[in-house]
mmCIF file of C-alpha atoms and ligand atoms in Angstrom:
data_model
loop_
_atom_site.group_PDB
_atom_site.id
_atom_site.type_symbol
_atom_site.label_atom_id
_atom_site.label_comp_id
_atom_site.label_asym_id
_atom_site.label_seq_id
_atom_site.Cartn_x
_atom_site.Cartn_y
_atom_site.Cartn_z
ATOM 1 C CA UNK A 10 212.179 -14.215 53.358
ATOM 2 C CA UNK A 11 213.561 -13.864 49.852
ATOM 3 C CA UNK A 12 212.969 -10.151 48.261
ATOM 4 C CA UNK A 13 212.940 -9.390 44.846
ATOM 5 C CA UNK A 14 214.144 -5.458 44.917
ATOM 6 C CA UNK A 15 213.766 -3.694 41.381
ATOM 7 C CA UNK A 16 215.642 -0.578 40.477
ATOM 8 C CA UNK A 17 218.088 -1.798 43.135
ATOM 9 C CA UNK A 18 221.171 -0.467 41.611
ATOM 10 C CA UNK A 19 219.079 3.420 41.898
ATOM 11 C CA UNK A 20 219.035 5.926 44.420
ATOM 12 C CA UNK A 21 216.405 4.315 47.342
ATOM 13 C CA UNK A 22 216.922 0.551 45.586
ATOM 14 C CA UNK A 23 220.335 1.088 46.760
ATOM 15 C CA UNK A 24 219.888 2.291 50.316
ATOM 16 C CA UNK A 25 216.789 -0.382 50.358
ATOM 17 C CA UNK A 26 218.698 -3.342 49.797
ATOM 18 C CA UNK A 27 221.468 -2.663 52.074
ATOM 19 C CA UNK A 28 218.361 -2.235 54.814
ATOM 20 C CA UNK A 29 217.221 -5.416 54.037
ATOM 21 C CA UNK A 30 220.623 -7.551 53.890
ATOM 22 C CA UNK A 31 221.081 -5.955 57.864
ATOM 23 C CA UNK A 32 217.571 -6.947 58.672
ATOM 24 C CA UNK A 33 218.557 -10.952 57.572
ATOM 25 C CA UNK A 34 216.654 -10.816 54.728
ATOM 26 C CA UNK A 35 217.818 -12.500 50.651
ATOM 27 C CA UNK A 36 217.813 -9.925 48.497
ATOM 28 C CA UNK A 37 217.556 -10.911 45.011
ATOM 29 C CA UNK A 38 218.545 -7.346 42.721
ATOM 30 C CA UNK A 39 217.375 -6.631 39.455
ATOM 31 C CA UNK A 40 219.912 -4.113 37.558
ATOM 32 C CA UNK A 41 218.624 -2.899 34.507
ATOM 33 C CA UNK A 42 220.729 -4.611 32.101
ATOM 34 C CA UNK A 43 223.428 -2.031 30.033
ATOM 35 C CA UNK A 44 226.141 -2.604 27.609
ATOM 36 C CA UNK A 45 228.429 -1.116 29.929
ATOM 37 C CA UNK A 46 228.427 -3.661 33.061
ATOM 38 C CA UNK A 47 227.609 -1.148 35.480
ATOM 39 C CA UNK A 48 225.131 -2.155 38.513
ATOM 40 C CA UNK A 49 224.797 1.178 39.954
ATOM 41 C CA UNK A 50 225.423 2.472 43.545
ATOM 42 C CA UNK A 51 225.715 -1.490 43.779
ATOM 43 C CA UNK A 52 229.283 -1.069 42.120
ATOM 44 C CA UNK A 53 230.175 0.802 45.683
ATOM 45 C CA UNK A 54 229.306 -1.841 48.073
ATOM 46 C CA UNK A 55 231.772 -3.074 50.064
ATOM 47 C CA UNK A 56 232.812 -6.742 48.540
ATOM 48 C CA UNK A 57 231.271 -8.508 52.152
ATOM 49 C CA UNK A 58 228.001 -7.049 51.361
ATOM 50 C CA UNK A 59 228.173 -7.158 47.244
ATOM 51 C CA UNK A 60 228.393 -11.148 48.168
ATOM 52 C CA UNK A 61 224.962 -11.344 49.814
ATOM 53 C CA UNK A 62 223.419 -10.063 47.315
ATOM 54 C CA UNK A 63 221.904 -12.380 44.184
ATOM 55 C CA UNK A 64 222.061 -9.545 41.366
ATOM 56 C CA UNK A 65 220.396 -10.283 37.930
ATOM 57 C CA UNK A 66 220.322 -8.458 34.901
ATOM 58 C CA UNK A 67 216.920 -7.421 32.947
ATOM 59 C CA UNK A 68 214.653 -5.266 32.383
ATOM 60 C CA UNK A 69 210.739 -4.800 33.934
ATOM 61 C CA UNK A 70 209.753 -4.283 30.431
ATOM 62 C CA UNK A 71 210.376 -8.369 29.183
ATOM 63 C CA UNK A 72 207.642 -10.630 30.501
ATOM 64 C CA UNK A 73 208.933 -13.613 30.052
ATOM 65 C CA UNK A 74 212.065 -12.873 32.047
ATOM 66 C CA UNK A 75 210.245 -11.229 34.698
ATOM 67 C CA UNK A 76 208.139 -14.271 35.054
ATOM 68 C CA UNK A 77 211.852 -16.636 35.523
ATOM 69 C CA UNK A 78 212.530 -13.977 38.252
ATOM 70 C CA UNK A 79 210.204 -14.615 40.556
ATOM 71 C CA UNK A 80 210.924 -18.254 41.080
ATOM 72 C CA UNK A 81 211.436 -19.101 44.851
ATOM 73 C CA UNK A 82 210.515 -15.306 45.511
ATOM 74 C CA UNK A 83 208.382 -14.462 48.812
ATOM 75 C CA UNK A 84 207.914 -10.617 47.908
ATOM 76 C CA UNK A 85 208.665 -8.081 45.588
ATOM 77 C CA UNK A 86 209.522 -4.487 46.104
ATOM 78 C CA UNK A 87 208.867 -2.861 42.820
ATOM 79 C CA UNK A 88 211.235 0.196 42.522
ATOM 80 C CA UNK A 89 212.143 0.155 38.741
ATOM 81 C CA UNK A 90 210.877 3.328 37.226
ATOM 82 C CA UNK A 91 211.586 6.694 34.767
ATOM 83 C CA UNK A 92 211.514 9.563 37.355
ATOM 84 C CA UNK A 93 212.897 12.414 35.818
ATOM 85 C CA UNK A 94 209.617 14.885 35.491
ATOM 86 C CA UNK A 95 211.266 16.852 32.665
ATOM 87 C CA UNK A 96 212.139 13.591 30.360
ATOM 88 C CA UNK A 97 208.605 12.559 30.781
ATOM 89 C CA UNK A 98 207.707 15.891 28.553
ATOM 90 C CA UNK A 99 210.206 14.332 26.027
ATOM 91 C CA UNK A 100 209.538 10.850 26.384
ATOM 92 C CA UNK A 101 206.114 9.697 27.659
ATOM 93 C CA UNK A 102 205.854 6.414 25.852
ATOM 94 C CA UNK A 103 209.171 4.911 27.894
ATOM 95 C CA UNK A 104 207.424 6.217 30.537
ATOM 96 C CA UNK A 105 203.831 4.009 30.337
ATOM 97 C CA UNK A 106 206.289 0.684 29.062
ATOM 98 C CA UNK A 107 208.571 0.877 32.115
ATOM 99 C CA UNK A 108 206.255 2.438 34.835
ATOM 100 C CA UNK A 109 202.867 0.537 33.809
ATOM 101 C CA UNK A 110 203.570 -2.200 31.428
ATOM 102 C CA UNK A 111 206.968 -3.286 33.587
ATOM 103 C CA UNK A 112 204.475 -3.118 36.727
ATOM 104 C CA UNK A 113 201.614 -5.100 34.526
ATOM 105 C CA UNK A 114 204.713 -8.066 33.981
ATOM 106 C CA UNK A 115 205.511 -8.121 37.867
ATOM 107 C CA UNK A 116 201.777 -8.348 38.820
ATOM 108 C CA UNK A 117 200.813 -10.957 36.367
ATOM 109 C CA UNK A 118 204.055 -13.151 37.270
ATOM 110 C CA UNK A 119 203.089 -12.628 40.916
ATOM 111 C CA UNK A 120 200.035 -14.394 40.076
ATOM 112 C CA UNK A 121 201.498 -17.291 38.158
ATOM 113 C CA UNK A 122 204.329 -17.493 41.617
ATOM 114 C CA UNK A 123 201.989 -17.067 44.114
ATOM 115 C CA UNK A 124 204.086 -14.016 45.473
ATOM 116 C CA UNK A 125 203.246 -13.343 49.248
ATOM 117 C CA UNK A 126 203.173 -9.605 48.676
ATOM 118 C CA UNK A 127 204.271 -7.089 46.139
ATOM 119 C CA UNK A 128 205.010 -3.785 47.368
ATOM 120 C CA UNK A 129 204.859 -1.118 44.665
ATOM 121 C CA UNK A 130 206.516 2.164 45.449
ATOM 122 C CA UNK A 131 203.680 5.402 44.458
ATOM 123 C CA UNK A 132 205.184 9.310 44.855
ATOM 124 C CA UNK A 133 203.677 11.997 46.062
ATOM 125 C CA UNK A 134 203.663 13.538 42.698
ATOM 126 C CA UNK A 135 200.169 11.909 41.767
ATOM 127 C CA UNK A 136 198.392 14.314 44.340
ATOM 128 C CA UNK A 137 199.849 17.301 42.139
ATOM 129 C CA UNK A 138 198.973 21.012 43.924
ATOM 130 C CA UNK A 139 196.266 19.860 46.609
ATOM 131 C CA UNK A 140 193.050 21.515 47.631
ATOM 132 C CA UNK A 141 194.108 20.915 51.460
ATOM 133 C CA UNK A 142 197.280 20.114 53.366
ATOM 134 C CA UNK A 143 198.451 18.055 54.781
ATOM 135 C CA UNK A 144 197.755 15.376 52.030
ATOM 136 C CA UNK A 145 195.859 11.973 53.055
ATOM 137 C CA UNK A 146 195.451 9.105 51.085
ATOM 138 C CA UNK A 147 191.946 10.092 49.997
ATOM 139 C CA UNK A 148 193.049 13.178 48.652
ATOM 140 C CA UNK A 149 191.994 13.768 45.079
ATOM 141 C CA UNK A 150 194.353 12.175 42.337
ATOM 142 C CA UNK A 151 195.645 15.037 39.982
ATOM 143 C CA UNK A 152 198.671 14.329 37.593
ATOM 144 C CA UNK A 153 200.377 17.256 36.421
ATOM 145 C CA UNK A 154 203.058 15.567 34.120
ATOM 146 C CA UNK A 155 203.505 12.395 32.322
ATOM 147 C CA UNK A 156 205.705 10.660 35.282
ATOM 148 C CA UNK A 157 203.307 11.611 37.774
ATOM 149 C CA UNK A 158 199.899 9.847 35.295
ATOM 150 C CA UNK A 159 202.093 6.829 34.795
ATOM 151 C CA UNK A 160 202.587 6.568 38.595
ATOM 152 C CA UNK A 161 199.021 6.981 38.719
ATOM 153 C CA UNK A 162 198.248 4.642 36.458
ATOM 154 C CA UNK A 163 200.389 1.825 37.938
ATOM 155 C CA UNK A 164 198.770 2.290 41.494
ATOM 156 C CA UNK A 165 195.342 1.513 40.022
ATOM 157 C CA UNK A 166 196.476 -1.484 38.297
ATOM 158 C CA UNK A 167 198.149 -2.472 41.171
ATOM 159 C CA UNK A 168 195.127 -1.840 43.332
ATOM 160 C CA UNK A 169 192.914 -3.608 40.614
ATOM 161 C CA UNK A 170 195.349 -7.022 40.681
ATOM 162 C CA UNK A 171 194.212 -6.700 44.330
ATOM 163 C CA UNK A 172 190.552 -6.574 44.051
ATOM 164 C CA UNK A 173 190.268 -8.429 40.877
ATOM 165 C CA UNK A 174 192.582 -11.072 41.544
ATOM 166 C CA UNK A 175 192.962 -11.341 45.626
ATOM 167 C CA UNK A 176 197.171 -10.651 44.894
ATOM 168 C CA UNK A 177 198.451 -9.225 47.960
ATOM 169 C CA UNK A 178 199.233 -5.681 46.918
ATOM 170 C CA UNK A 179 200.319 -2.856 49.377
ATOM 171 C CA UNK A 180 201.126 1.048 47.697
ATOM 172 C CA UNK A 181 203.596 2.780 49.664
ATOM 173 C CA UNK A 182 204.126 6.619 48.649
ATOM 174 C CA UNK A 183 207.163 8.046 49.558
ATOM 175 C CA UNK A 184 206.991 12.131 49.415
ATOM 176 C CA UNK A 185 210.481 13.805 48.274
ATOM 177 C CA UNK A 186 213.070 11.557 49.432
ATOM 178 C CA UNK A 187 216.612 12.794 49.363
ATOM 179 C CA UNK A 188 220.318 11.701 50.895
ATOM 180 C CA UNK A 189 223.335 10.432 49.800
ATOM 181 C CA UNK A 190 223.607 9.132 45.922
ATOM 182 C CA UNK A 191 220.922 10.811 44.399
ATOM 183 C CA UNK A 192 220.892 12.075 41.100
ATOM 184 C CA UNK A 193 222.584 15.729 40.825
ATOM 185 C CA UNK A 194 219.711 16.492 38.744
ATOM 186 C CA UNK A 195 217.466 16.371 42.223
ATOM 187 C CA UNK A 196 216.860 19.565 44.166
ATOM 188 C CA UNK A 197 219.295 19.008 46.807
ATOM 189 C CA UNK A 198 221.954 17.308 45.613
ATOM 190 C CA UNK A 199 221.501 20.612 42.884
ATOM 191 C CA UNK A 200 221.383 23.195 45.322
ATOM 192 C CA UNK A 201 224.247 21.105 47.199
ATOM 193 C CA UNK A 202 226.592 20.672 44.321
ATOM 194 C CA UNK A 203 226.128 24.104 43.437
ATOM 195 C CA UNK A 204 227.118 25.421 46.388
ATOM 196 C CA UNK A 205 230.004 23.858 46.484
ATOM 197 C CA UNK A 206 231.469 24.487 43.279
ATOM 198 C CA UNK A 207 229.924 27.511 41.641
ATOM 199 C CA UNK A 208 229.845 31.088 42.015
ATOM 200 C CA UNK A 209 226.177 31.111 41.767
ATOM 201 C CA UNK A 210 222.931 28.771 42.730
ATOM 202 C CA UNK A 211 220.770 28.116 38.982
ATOM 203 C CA UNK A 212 217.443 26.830 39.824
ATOM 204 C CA UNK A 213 213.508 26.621 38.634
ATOM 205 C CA UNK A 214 210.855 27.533 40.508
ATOM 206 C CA UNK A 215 211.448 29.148 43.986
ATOM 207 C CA UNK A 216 208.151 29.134 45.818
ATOM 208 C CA UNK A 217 206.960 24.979 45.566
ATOM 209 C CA UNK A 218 206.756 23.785 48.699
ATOM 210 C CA UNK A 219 208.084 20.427 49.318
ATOM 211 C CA UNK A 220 207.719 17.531 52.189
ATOM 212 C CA UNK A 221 211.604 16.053 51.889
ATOM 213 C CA UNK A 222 212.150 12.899 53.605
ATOM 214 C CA UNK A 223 215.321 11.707 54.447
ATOM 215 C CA UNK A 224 216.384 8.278 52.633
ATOM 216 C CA UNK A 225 216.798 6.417 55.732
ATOM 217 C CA UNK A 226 213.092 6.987 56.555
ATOM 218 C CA UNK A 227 212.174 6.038 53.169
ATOM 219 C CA UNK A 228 213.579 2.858 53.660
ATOM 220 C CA UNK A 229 212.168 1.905 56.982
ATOM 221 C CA UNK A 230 208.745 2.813 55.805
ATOM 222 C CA UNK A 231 209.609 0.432 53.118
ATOM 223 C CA UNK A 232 210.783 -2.046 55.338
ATOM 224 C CA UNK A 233 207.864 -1.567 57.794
ATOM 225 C CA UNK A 234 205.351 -2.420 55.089
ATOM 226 C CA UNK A 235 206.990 -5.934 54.453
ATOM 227 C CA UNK A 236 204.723 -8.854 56.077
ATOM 228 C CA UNK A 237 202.557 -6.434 57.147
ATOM 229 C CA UNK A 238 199.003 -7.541 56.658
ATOM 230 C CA UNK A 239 196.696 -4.421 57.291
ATOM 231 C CA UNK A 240 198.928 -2.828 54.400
ATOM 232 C CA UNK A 241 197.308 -4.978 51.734
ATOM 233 C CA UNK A 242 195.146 -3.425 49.368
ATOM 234 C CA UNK A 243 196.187 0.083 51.000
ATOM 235 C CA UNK A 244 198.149 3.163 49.816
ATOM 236 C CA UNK A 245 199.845 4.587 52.476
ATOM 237 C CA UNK A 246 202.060 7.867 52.448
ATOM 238 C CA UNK A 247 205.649 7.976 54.047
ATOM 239 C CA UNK A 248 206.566 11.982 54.537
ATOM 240 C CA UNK A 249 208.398 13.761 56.980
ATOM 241 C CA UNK A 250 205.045 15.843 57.629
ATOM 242 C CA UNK A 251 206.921 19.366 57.093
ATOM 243 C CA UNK A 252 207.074 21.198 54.700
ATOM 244 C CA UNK A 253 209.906 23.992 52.737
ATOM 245 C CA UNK A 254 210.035 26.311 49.624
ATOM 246 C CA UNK A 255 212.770 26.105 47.432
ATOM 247 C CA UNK A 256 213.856 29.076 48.543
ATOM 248 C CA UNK A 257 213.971 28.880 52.084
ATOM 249 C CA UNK A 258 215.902 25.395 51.429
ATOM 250 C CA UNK A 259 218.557 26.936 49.443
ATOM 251 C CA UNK A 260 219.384 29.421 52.064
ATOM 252 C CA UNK A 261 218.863 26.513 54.605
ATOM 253 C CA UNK A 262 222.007 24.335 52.561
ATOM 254 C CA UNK A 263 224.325 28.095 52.231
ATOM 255 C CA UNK A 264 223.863 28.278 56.247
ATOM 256 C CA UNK A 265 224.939 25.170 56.643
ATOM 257 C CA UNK A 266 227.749 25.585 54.200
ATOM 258 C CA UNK A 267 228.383 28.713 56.319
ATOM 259 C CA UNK A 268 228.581 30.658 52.328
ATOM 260 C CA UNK A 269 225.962 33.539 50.580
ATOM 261 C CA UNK A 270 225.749 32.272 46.794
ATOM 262 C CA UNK A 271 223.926 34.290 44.157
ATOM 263 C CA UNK A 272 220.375 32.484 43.679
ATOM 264 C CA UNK A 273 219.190 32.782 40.198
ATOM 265 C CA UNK A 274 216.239 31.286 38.263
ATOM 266 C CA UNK A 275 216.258 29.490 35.394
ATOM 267 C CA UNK A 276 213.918 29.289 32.726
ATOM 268 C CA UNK A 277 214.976 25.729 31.156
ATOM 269 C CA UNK A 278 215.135 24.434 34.623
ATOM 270 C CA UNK A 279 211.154 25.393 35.330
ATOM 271 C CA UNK A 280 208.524 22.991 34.541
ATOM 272 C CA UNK A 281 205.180 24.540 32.495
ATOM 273 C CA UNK A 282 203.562 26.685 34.710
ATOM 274 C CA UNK A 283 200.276 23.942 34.758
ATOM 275 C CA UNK A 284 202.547 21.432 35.151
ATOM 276 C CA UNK A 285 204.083 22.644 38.374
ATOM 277 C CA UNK A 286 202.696 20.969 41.806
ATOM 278 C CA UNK A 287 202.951 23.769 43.832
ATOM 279 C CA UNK A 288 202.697 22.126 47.306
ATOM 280 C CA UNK A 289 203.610 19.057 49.018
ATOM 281 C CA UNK A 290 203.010 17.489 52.480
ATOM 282 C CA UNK A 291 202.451 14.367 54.232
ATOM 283 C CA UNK A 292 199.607 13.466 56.730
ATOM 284 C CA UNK A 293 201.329 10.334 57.977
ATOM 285 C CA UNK A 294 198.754 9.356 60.725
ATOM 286 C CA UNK A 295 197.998 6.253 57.813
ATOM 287 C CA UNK A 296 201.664 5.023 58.375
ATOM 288 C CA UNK A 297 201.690 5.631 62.319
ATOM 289 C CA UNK A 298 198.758 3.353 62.523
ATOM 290 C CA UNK A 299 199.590 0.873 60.046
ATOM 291 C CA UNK A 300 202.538 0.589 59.711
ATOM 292 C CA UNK A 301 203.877 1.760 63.134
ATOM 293 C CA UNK A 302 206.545 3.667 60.998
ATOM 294 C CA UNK A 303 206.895 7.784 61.504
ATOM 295 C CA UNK A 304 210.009 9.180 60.182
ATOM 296 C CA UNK A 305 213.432 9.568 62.917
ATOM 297 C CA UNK A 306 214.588 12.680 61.041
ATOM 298 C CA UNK A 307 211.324 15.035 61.982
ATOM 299 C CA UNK A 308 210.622 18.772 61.124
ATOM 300 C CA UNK A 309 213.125 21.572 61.108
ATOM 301 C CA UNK A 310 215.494 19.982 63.522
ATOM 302 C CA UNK A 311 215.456 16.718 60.977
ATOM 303 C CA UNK A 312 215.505 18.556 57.962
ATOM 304 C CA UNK A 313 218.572 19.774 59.140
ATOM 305 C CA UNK A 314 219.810 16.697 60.474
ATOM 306 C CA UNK A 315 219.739 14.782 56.946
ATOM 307 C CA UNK A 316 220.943 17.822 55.001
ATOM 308 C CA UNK A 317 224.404 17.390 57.139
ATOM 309 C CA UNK A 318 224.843 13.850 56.787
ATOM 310 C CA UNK A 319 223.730 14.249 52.497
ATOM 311 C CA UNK A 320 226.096 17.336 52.345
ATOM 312 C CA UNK A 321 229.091 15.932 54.220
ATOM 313 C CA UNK A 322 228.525 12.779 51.568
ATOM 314 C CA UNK A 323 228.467 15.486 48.592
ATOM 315 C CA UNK A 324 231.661 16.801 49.970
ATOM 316 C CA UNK A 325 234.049 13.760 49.406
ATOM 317 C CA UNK A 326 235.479 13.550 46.103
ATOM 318 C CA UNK A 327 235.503 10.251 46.003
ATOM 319 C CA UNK A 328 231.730 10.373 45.833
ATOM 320 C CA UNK A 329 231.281 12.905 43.485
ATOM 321 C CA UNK A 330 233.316 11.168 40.476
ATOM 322 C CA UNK A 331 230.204 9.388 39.974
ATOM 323 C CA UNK A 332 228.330 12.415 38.823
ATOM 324 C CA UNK A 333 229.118 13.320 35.341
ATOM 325 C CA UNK A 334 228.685 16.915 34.376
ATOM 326 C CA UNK A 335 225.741 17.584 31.735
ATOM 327 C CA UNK A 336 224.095 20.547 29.914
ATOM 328 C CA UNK A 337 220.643 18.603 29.837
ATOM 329 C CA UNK A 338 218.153 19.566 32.576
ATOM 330 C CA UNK A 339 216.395 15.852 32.824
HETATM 331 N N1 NAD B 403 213.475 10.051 44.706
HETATM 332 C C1 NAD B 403 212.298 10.470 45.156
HETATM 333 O O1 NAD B 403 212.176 11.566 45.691
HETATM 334 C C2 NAD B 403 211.087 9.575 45.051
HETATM 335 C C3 NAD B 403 209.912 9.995 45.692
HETATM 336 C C4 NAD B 403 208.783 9.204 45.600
HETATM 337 C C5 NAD B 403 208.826 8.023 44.911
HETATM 338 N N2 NAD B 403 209.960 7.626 44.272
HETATM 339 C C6 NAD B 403 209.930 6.352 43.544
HETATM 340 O O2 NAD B 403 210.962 5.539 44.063
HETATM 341 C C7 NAD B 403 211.451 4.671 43.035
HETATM 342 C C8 NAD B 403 212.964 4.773 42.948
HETATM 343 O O3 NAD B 403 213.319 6.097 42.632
HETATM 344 P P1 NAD B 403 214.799 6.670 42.807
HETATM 345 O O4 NAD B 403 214.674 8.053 43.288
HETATM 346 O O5 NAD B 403 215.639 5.707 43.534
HETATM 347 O O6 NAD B 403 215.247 6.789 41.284
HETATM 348 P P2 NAD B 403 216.403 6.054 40.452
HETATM 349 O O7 NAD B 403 216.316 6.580 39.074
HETATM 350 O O8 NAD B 403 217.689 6.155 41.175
HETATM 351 O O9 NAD B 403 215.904 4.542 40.497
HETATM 352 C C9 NAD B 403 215.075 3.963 39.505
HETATM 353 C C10 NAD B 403 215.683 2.661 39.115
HETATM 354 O O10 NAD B 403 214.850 1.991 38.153
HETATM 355 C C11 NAD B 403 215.699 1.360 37.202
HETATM 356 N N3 NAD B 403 214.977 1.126 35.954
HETATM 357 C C12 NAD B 403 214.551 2.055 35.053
HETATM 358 N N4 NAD B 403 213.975 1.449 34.003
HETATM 359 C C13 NAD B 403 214.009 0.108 34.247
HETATM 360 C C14 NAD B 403 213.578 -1.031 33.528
HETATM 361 N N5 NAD B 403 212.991 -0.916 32.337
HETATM 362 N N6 NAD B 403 213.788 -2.250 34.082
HETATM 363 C C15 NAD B 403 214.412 -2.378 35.278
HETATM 364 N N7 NAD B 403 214.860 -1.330 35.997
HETATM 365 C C16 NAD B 403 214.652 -0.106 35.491
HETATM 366 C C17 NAD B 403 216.853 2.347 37.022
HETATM 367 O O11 NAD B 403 217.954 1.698 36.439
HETATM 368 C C18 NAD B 403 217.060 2.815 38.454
HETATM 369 O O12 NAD B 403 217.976 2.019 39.139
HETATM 370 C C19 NAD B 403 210.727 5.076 41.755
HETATM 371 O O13 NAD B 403 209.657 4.171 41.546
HETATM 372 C C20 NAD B 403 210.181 6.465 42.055
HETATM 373 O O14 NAD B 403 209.001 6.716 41.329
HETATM 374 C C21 NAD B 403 211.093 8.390 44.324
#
C-alpha cells in the first residue's frame, strides 16, 4: 500500500510516518516546500529510516502539483494544516487556502487517481464548549475560532466528495494530542519547558478542561482507520476519554518534576473569552466499534504515563535546540 502522508515533516505527520514505515507500508511525504531546505522532525530520522521514505516538496495549496502527487498513490492521509488557534485571529484567509482549498486540491485529484481512501484528520476543536460530555460524533458543530470553522469546513467538503461523488472518505478526529516534538507553543510542551527552565509557569486560561491523548494513540487510531471499510463516509473521534484542567495538569507536570513553580496567568496568552472552548472529552465507543482502536495510555494512570516519556524527551538538550525562543504567543 503506497501512502501519501501530508504535513509529514509536523508534529503527528512525523510520528505517523515512522508508524507506517514499521507497519511495511510506502510512505510517500509531502514537506511543505521552504527556502531553507528543512523537512522537519524528518531532518531527525535516523539515515536507515530517512531512506524509506519518498519525500517531495510542495504545498496543498497548488493544484496542479497536488494532482502529479497522487500518481501510483493507494491512500492519502491528509495532515497539512494551520493549527495555531491564536494566528487564526491574525490570519484567517491562510487559514481557508491551506485547511479548505489545500483539502478541495487533494479531494478533486483523488477523483481524477481513483485514490482507494483519503483519510482527512478533523480536531476536536469543531465541537467548541459542548452541551453534554462526553462528546459523540453527533454532537452539535460549534466553531469558536477561525482554525476550528476551517476544520469544520473541510470535514463537510470532505463528507460531501463522499456523498456527491462516491470518493472513499473517512474523518478521523483526534482530541488534544501531545508527546515528543510538539510545538513549545502547545500546552504541555509550555507548561513542560517552563518548568524546566523558569522561575515561574506563564499561562492562559486555567479552568478548560481538556481530553489529551498521547501521540502514539493518535497514530494507531490513524493507522487503524487505513483499509478500513465501515470508516468510509464516517467521522470518528480518537480521545483518551478523560479529561484535566489546566490547572490540575500543571501541578500534575511540577509533581512529576518533583518542583513547586509560581503559576501565573497571562493575558496575551488567553484566547477571547467567546472564543474559549471550555471543555473537551472523547466518547470513543465510535472508534472501539469501528475501528477496534481505544487508546494504550488510558485515564490518570496514562496521562501520567505519556507525560514521563514527553518530559524525559523535553529534558535532553539535544532535543530542545530545535525550539527557538520567541516573544509571539501563536
Ligand atoms: N496537535 C493536536 O493536538 C491536534 C489535535 C487534533 C487534530 N490535529 C490535526 O492534526 C494535523 C497535524 O497537526 P500537528 O499537531 O502535527 O501540527 P503541525 O503544525 O506540526 O503539522 C502541520 C503540518 O502541515 C504542514 N503544512 C502547513 N501548511 C501547508 C501547506 N500549505 N502545504 C503542505 N503542508 C503544509 C506544516 O508544514 C506541518 O508540517 C492537523 O491537521 C491538525 O489540525 C492536531
Amino acid at each position: 500500500m503506497k501512502i501519501l502522508v501530508t504535513g509529514a515533516e509536523g508534529f503527528i505527520g512525523s510520528h505517523l510516518i515512522e508508524g507506517l514505515i514499521k507497519k511495511g507500508h510506502k510512505v510517500k511525504a509531502l514537506v511543505l516546500y521552504n527556502s531553507f531546505n528543512s523537512l522537519g522532525w524528518i531532518d531527525t530520522f535516523q539515515e536507515s529510516t530517512k531512506k524509506k521514505i519518498e519525500v517531495i516538496l510542495g504545498d496543498v495549496r497548488d493544484k496542479e502539483f497536488i494532482d502529479k502527487s497522487l500518481k501510483g498513490v493507494d491512500v492519502v492521509i491528509n495532515l497539512a494544516a494551520l493549527i495555531s488557534i491564536p494566528y487564526s485571529y491574525k490570519a484567517s484567509r491562510s487559514y481557508i487556502e491551506t485547511n479548505v482549498n489545500g483539502l478541495l486540491n487533494i479531494l478533486s485529484a483523488s477523483i481524477n487517481r481513483k485514490i482507494k481512501q483519503v483519510i482527512q484528520i478533523s480536531t476536536s476543536e469543531v465541537y467548541g464548549t459542548p452541551k453534554r460530555v462526553p462528546i459523540k460524533e453527533d454532537s452539535i458543530i460549534n466553531a469558536q475560532s477561525p482554525y476550528a470553522a476551517s476544520k469544520v469546513a473541510a470535514d463537510q467538503l470532505a463528507l460531501s466528495y463522499y456523498k456527491s461523488y462516491g470518493l472513499p472518505v473517512s474523518i478521523i478526529r483526534p482530541f488534544n494530542t501531545y508527546g515528543p516534538r510538539q510545538s513549545t507553543r502547545a500546552i504541555i510542551p509550555t507548561i513542560i519547558t517552563q518548568a524546566l527552565n523558569s522561575d515561574k509557569i506563564e499561562i492562559g486560561s486555567l479552568f478548560p478542561k481538556r481530553d489529551l491523548l498521547f501521540v502514539e494513540d493518535t497514530v494507531e487510531g490513524i493507522i487503524s482507520a487505513i483499509g478500513n471499510k465501515k470508516s468510509i463516509g464516517n467521522i470518528i473521534n480518537i480521545g483518551s476519554g478523560y479529561e484535566i484542567s489546566i490547572k490540575e495538569l500543571v501541578k500534575k507536570i511540577c509533581k512529576i518534576l518533583k518542583i513547586n513553580k509560581v503559576l501565573k496567568t497571562k493575558k496575551i496568552r488567553k484566547r477571547p473569552n467567546k472564543s474559549e472552548v471550555l471543555r473537551l472529552l472523547a466518547s470513543t465507543q465510535k472508534a472501539k466499534k469501528i475501528l477496534k482502536w481505544s487508546p494504550k495510555n488510558k485515564g490518570a494512570k496514562g496521562l501520567e504515563l505519556g507525560l514521563i516519556k514527553t518530559i524525559n524527551w523535553y529534558k535532553k538538550k539535544e532535543n530542545l535546540k530545535y525550539f527557538k525562543k520567541s516573544n509571539f504567543y501563536y
